[in-house]
Coordinates of C-alpha atoms in Angstrom, one line a residue:
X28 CA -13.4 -19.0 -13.4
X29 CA -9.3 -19.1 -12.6
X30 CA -6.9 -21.0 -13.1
X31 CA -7.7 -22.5 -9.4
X32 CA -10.5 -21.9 -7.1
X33 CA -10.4 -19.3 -5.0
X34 CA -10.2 -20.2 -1.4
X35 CA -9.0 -17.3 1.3
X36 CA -6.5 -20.1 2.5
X37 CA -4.7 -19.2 -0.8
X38 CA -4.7 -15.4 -1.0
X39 CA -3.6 -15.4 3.2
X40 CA -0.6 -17.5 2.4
X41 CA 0.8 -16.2 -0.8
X42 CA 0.2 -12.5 1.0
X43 CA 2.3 -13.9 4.4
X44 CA 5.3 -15.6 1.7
X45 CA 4.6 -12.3 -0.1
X46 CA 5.5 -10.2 2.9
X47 CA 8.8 -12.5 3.8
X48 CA 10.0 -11.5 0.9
X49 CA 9.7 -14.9 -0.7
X50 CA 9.1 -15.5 -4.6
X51 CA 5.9 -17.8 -4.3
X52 CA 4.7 -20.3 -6.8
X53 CA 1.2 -21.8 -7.0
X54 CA 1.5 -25.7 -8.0
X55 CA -2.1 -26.9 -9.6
X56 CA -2.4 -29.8 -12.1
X57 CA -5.4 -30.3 -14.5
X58 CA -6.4 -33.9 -16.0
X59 CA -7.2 -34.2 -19.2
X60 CA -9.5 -36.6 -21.3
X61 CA -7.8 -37.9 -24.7
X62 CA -9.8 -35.7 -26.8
X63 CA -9.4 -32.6 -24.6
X64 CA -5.8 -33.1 -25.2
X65 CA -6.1 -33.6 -29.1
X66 CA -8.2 -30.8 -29.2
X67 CA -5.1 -28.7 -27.4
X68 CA -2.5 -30.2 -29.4
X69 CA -4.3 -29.0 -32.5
X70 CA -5.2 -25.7 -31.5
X71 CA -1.6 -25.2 -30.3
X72 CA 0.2 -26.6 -33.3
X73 CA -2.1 -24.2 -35.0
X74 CA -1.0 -21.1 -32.9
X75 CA 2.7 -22.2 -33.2
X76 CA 2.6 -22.1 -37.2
X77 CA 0.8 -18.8 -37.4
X78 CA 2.9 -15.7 -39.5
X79 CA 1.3 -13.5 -37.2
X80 CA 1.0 -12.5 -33.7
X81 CA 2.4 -16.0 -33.0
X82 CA 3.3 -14.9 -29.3
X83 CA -0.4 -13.7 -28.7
X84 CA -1.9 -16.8 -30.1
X85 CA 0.4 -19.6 -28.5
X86 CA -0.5 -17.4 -24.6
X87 CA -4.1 -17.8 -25.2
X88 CA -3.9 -21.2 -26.5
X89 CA -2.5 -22.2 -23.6
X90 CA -4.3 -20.0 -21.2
X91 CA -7.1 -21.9 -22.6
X92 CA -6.1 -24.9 -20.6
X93 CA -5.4 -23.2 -17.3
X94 CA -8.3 -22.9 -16.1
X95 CA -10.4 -24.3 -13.0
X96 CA -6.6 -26.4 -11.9
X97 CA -6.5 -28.2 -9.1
X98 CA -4.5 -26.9 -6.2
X99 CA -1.5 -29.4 -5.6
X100 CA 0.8 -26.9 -3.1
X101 CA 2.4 -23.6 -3.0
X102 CA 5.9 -23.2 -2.4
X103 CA 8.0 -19.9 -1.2
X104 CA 11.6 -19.3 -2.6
X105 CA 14.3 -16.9 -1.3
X106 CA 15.8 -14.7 -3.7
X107 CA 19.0 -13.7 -2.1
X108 CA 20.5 -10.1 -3.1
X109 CA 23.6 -10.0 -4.9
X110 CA 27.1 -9.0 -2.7
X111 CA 27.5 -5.5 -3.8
X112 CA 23.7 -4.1 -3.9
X113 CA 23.7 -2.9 -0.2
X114 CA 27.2 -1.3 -1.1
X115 CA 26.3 0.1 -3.7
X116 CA 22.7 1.1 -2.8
X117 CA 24.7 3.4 -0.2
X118 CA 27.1 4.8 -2.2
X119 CA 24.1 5.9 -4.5
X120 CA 22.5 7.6 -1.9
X121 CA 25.3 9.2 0.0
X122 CA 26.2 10.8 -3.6
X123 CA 22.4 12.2 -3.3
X124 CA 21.3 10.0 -6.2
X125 CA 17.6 8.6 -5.7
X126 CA 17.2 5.4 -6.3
X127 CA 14.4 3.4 -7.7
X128 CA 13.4 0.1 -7.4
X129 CA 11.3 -1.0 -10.4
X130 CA 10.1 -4.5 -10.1
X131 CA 7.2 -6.9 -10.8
X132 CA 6.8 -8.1 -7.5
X133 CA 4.0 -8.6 -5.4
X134 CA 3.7 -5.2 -3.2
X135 CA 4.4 -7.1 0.2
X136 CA 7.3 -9.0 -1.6
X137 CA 8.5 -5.8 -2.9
X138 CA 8.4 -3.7 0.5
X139 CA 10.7 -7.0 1.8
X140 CA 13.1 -6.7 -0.6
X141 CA 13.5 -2.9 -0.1
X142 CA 14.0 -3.5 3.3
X143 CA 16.9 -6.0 2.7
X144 CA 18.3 -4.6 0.3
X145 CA 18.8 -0.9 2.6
X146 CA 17.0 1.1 0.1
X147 CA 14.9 1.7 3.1
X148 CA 15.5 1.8 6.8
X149 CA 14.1 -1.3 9.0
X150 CA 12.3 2.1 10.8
X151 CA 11.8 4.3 7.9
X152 CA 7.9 5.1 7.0
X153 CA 6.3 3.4 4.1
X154 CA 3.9 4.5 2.0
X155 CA 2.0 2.4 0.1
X156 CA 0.0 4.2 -2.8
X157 CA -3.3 2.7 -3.3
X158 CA -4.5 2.1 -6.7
X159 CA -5.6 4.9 -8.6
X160 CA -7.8 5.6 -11.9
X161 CA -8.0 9.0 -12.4
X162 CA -6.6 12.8 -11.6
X163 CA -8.5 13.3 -8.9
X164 CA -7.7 10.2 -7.1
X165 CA -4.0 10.8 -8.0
X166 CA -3.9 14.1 -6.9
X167 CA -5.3 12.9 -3.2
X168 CA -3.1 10.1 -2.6
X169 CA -0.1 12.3 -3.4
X170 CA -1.0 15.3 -1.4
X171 CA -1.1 12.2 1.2
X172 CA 2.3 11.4 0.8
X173 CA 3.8 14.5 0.6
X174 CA 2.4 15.3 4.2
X175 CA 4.9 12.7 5.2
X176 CA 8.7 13.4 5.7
X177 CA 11.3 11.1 5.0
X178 CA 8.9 8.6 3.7
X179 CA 9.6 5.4 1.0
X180 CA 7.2 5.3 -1.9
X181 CA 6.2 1.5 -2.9
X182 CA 3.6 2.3 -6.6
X183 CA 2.3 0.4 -8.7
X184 CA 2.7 0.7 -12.2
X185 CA -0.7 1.3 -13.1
X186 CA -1.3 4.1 -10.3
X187 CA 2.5 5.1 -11.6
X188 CA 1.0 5.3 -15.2
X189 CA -2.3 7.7 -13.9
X190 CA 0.3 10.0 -11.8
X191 CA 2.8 10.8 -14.6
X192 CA -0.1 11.1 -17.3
X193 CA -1.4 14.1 -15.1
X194 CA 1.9 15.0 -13.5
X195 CA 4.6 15.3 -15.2

């Protein structure tokens, strides 16, 4: 079970807000009976006094609760770059300086945001490394990309974390 039910409706339109560049936000509610929400406010209360792990405790207390949440809407939010990143994004690279862009970002919203920014060109080839596990994997997919010239590298941090264990 997650916190809503899956429906393709949802995964094709946070991926198409995703790839605008937009921050998205799923809005779900869950009702609760009287004693479903005792029992919460018990367990939580409980979490929130604990010595240790408190953090850890309190996240899956409330993770507890959502779960199987009805689907209200879903909303996409422009995050507008600050003045001076395109500048300054420029200046970096005209000094030879490679720049990174380390974000949490959905890969689509991520490749939209490195487009508007001018880290890459409107042109320029992107290639999107697909999730690795392992060295031989890792080693594939970048032989792949460096077949490619002048290329932009979107990663994730997990197929990030395989390359640089093997490939330092």
């Amino acid at each position: 079970a997650g916190i809503v039910q899956y429906n393709d409706w949802l995964e094709e339109e946070c991926g198409n807000m995703a790839r605008e560049g937009l921050r998205v936000l799923v809005v779900a509610k869950k009702s609760l009976t009287e004693e479903q929400y005792q029992d919460f406010e018990a367990r939580y209360v409980q979490a929130k006094l604990s010595v240790h792990d408190r953090s850890l405790k309190v996240a899956t207390v409330i993770e507890s609760l959502e779960m199987e949440m009805e689907l209200l809407c879903l909303t996409g939010v422009e995050d507008q770059l600050q003045a001076d990143v395109r500048p300054t994004l420029e200046t970096l690279r005209n000094a030879g300086i490679k720049v990174w862009m380390l974000t949490g970002d959905k890969l689509e919203t991520a490749t939209c945001t490195a487009k508007n920014a001018h880290l890459v060109t409107r042109t320029q080839d992107i290639h999107i490394f697909r999730l690795v596990t392992n060295r031989g994997e890792a080693h594939l997919e970048l032989n792949a990309f460096r077949r490619k010239h002048d290329c932009a590298l979107v990663i994730s941090g997990d197929s990030l974390e395989v390359c640089l264990k093997y490939y330092e």
